[in-house]
mmCIF file of C-alpha atoms in Angstrom:
data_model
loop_
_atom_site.group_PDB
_atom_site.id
_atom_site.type_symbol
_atom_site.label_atom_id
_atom_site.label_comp_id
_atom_site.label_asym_id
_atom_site.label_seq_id
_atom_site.Cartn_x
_atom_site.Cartn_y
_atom_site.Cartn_z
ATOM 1 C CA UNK A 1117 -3.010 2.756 0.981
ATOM 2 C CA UNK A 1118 -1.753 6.680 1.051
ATOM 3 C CA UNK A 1119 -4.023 8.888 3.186
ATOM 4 C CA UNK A 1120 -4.943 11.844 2.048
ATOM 5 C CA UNK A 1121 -5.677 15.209 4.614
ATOM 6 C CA UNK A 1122 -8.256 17.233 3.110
ATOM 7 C CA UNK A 1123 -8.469 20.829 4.609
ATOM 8 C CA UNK A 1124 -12.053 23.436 4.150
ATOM 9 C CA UNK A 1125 -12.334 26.787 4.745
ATOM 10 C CA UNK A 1126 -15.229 28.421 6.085
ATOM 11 C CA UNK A 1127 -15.274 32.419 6.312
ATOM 12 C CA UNK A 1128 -16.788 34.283 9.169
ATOM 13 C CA UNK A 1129 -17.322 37.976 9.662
ATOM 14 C CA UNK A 1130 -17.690 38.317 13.049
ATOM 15 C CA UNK A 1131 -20.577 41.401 13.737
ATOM 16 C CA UNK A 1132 -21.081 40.958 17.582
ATOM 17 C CA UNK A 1133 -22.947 43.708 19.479
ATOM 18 C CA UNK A 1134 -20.541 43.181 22.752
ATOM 19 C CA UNK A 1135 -19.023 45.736 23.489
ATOM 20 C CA UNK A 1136 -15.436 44.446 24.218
ATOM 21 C CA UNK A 1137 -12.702 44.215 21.659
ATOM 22 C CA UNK A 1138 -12.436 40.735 21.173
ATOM 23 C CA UNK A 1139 -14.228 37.719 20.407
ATOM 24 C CA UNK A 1140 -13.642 33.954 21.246
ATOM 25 C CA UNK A 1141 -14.444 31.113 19.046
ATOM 26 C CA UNK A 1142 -14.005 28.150 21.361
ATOM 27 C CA UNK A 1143 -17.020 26.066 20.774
ATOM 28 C CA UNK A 1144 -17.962 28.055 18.327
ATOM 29 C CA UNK A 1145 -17.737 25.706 15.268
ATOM 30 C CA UNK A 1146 -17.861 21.806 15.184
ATOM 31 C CA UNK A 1147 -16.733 20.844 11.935
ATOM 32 C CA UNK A 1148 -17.299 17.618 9.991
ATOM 33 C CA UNK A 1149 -20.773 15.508 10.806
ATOM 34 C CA UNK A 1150 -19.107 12.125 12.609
ATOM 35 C CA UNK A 1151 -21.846 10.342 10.978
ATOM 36 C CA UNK A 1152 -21.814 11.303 7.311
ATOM 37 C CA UNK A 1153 -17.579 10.990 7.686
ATOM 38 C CA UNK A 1154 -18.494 7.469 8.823
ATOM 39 C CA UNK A 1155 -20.831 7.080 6.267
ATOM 40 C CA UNK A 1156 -18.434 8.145 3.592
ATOM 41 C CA UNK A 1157 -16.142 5.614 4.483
ATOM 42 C CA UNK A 1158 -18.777 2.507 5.226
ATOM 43 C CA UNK A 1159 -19.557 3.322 1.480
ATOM 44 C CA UNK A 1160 -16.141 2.094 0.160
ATOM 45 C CA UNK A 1161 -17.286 -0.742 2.020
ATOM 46 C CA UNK A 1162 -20.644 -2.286 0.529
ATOM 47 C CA UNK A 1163 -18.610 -4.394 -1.935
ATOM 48 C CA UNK A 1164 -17.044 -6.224 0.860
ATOM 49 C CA UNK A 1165 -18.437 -8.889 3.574
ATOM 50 C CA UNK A 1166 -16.910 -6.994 6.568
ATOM 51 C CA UNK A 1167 -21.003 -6.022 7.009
ATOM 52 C CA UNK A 1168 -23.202 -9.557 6.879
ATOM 53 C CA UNK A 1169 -22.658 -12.791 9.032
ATOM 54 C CA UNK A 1170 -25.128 -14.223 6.545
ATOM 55 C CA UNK A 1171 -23.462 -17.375 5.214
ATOM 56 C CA UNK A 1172 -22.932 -16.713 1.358
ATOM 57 C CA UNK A 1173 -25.019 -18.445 -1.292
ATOM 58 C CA UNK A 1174 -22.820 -20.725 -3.676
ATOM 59 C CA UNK A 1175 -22.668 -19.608 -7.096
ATOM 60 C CA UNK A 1176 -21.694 -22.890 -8.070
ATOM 61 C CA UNK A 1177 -24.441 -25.395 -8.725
ATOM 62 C CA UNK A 1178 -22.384 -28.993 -7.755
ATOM 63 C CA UNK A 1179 -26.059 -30.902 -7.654
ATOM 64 C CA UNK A 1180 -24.916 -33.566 -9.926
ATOM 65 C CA UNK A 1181 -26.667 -33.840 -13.440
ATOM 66 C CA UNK A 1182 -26.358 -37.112 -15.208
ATOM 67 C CA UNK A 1183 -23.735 -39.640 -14.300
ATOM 68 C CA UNK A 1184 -21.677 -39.143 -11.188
ATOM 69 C CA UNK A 1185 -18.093 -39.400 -11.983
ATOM 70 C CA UNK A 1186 -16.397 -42.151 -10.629
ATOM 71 C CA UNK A 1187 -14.754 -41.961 -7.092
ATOM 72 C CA UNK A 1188 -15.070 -40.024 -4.234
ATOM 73 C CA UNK A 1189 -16.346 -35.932 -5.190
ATOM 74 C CA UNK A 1190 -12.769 -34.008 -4.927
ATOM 75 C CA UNK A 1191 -13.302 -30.455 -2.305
ATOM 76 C CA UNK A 1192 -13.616 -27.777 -4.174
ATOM 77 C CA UNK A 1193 -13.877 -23.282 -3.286
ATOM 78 C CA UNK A 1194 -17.056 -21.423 -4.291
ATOM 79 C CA UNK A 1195 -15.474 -18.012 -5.592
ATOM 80 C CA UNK A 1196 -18.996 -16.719 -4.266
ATOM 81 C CA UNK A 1197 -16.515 -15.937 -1.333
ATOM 82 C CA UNK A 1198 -15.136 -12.393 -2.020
ATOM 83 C CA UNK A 1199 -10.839 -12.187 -1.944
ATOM 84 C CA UNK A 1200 -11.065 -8.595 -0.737
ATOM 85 C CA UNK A 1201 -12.738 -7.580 2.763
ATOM 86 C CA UNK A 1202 -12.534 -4.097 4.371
ATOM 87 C CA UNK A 1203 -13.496 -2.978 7.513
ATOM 88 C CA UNK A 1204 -13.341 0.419 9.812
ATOM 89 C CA UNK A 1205 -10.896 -0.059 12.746
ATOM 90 C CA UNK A 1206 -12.816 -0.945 15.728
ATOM 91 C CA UNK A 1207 -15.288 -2.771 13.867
ATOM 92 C CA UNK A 1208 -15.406 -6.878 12.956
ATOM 93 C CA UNK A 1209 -14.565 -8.193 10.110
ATOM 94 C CA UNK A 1210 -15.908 -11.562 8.269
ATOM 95 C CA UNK A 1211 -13.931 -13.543 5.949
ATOM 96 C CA UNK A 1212 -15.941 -15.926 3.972
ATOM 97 C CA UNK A 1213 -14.677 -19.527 2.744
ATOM 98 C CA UNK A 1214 -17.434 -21.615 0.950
ATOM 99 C CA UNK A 1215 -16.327 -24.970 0.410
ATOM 100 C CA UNK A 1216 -18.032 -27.712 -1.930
ATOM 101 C CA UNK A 1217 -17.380 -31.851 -1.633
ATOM 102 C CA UNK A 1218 -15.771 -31.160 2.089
ATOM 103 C CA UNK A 1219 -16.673 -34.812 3.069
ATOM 104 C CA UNK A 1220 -14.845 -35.665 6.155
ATOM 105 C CA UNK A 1221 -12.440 -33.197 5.516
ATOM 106 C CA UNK A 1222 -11.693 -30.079 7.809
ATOM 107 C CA UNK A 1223 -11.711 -26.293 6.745
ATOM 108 C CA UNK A 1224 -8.836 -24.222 8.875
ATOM 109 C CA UNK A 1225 -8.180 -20.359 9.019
ATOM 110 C CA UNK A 1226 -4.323 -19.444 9.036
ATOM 111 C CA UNK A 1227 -2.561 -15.759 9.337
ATOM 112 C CA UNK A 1228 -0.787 -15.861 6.244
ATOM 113 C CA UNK A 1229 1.897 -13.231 7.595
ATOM 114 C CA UNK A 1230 3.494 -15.401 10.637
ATOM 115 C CA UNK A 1231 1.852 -18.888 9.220
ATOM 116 C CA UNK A 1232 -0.622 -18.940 13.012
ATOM 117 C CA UNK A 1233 -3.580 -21.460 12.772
ATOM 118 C CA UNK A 1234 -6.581 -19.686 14.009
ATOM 119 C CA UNK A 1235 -9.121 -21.774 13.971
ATOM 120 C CA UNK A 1236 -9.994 -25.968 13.046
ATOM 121 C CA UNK A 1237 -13.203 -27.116 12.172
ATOM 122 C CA UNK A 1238 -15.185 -24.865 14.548
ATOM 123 C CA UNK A 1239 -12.593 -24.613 17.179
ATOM 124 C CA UNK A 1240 -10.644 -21.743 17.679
ATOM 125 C CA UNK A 1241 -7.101 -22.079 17.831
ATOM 126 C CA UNK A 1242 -5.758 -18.878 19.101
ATOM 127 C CA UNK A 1243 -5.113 -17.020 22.493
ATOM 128 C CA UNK A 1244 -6.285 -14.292 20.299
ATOM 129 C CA UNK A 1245 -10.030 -14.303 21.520
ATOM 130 C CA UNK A 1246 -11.005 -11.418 19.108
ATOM 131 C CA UNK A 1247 -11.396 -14.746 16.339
ATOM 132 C CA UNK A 1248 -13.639 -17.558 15.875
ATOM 133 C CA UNK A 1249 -15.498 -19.309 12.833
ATOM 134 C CA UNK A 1250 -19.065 -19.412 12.158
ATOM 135 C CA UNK A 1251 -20.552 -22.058 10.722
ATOM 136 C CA UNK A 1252 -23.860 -23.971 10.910
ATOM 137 C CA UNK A 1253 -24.673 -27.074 9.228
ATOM 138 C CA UNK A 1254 -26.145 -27.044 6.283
ATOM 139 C CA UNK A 1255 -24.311 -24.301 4.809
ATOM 140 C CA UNK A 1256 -20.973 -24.377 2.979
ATOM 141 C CA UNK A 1257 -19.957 -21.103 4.295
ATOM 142 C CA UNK A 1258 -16.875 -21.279 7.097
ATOM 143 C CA UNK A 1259 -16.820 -17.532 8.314
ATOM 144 C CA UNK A 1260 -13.759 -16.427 10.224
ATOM 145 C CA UNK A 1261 -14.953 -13.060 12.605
ATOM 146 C CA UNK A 1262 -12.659 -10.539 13.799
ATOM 147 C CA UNK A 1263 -13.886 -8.545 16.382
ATOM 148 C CA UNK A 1264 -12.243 -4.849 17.092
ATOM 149 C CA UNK A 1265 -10.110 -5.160 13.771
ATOM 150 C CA UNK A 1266 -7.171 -2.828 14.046
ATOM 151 C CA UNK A 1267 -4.721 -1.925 11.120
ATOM 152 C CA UNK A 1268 -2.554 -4.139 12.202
ATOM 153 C CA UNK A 1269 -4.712 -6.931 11.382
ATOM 154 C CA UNK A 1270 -4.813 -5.888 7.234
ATOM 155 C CA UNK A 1271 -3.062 -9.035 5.627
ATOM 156 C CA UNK A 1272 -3.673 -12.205 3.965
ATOM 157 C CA UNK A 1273 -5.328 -14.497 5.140
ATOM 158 C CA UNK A 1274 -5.854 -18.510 3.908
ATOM 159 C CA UNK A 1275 -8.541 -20.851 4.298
ATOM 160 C CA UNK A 1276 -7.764 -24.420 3.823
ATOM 161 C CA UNK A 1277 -8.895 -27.686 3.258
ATOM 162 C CA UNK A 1278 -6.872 -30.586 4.971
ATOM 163 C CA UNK A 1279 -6.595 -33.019 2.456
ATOM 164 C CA UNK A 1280 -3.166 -34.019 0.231
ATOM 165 C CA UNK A 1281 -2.581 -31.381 -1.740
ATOM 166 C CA UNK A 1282 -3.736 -28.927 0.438
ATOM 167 C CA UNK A 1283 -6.302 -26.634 -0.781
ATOM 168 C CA UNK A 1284 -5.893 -22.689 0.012
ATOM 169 C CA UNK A 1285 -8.508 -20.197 -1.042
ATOM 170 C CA UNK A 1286 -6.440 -16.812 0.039
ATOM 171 C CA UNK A 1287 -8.981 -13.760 1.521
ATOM 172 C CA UNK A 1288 -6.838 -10.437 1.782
ATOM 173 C CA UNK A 1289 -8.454 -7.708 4.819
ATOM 174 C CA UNK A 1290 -7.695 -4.479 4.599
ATOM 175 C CA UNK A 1291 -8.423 -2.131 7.802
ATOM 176 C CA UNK A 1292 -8.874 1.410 8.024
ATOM 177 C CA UNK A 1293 -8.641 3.981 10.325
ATOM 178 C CA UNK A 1294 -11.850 5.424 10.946
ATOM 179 C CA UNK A 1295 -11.767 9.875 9.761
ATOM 180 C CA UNK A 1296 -11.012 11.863 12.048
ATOM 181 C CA UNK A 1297 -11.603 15.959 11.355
ATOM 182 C CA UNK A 1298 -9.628 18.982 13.834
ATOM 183 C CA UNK A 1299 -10.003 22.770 12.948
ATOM 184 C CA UNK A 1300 -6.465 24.121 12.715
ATOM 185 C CA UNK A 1301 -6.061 26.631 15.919
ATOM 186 C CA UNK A 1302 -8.789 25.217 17.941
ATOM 187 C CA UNK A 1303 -9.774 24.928 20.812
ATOM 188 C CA UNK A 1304 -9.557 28.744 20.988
ATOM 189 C CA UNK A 1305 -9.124 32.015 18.369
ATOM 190 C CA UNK A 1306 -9.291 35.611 19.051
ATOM 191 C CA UNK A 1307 -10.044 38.091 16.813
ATOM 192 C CA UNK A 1308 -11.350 41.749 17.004
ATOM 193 C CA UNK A 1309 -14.885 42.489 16.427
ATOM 194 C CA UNK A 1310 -16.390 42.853 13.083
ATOM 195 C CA UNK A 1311 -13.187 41.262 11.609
ATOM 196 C CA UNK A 1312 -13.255 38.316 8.778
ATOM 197 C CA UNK A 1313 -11.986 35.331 10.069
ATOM 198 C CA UNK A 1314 -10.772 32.180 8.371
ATOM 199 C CA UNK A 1315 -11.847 28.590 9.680
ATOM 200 C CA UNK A 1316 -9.671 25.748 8.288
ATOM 201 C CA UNK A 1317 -10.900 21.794 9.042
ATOM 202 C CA UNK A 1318 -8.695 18.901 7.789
ATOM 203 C CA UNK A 1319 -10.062 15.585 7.939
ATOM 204 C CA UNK A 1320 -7.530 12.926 8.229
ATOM 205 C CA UNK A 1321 -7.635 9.017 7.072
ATOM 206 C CA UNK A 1322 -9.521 8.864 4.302
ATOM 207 C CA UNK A 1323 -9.035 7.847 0.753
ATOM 208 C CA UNK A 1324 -10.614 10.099 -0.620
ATOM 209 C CA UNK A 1325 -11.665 14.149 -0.665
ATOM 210 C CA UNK A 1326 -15.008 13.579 1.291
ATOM 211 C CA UNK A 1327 -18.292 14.227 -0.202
ATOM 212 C CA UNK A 1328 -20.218 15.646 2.542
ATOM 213 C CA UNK A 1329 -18.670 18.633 5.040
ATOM 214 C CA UNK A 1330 -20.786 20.693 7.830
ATOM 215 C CA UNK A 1331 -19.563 23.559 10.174
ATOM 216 C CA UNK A 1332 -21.895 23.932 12.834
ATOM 217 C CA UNK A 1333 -22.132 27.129 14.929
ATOM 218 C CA UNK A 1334 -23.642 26.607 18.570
ATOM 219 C CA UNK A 1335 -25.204 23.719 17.356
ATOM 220 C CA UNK A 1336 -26.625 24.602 14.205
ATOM 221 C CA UNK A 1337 -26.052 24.240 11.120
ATOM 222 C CA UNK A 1338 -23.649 27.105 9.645
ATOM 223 C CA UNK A 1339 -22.512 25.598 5.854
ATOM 224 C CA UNK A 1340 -23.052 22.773 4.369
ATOM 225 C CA UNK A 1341 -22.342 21.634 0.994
ATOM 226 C CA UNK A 1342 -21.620 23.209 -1.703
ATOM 227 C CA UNK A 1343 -19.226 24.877 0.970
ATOM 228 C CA UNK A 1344 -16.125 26.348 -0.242
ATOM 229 C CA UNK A 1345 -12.926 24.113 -0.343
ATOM 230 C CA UNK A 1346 -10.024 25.995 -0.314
ATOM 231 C CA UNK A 1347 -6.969 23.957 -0.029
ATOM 232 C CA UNK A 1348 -6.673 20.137 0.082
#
């Protein structure tokens, strides 16, 4: 994933009635809402389970019309599960495994990228203490949670089912930084009075230009959009 830093301008003319010379902008401006920066990002999100703890309904329907088949029913993965989770960094994480048939089997979660076992059955097998599974009886749904995700933690990861041949159903988790938004020359800018001045924000870690920007000038609202991007 490339990041993109997206600068806005925002133009001032400064028309004080002070008499000194000079004027200082620290504090002036507080660019970038955190919320609707969050917001932008949590909305690349609502396709994944990184959100609900919910166990996830089957799409399969396993109920057995007609004539069972003969022997014992084979274990088999609900692709109601999504392969693709995302999460904020700081945030948790849930990566979804539904699981038909189990039987006496057992459903583990293993780090794909150094082969670790986190967790058995609902045990957690890991010093790491930021994972454990969710699961309640009835449900099909084996939900390994990540607490305070970092980037670091973006990887494959494999739920399987302990039987011969083992059965994998692979869930990659993608974390990112949460934006972040500076105005270049801050904390403090001089300029003489009655001059134009030229405020520059760049927002950093995000995938995208963002869709919502507001400058704020002693706490109130100064420009919001449609303000004018000038450079990204």
């Amino acid at each position: 994933m490339a990041w993109l830093s997206v600068c806005w301008g925002l133009t001032l003319c400064l028309t004080t009635t002070t008499t000194t010379n000079s004027a200082t902008t620290s504090d002036t401006t507080t660019a970038v809402n955190t919320g609707a920066r969050r917001a932008d990002v949590q909305a690349r999100l609502d396709d994944s389970s990184s959100r609900p703890v919910a166990p996830i309904e089957p799409l399969m329907d396993l109920g057995g019309r007609g004539a069972a088949p003969p022997g014992p029913l084979q274990p088999v993965f609900d692709e109601a599960a999504p392969r693709s989770v995302s999460s904020l960094s700081g945030g948790t994480a849930y990566l979804h495994c539904v699981v038909h048939h189990l039987g006496g089997g057992s459903v583990s979660w293993i780090r794909r990228r150094d082969l670790h076992i986190l967790t058995v059955g609902t045990y957690t097998y890991t010093t790491d203490q930021r994972f454990e599974v969710v699961h309640a009886a009835p449900s099909r749904d084996w939900i390994l949670k990540l607490r305070y995700a970092q980037e670091r933690d973006s990887g494959l990861y494999d739920c399987q089912v302990s039987r011969r041949p083992v059965l994998t159903y692979s869930v990659r988790l993608s974390v990112y930084a949460a934006p972040s938004a500076s105005i270049v020359g801050a904390p403090d800018m001089h300029v003489d009075r009655g001059s134009t001045i030229n405020l520059t924000c760049t927002v950093t870690h995000t995938s995208e230009p963002s869709a919502y920007i507001f400058w704020y000038h002693n706490g109130q609202v100064s420009c919001q959009p449609p303000c004018r991007r000038v450079k990204e």
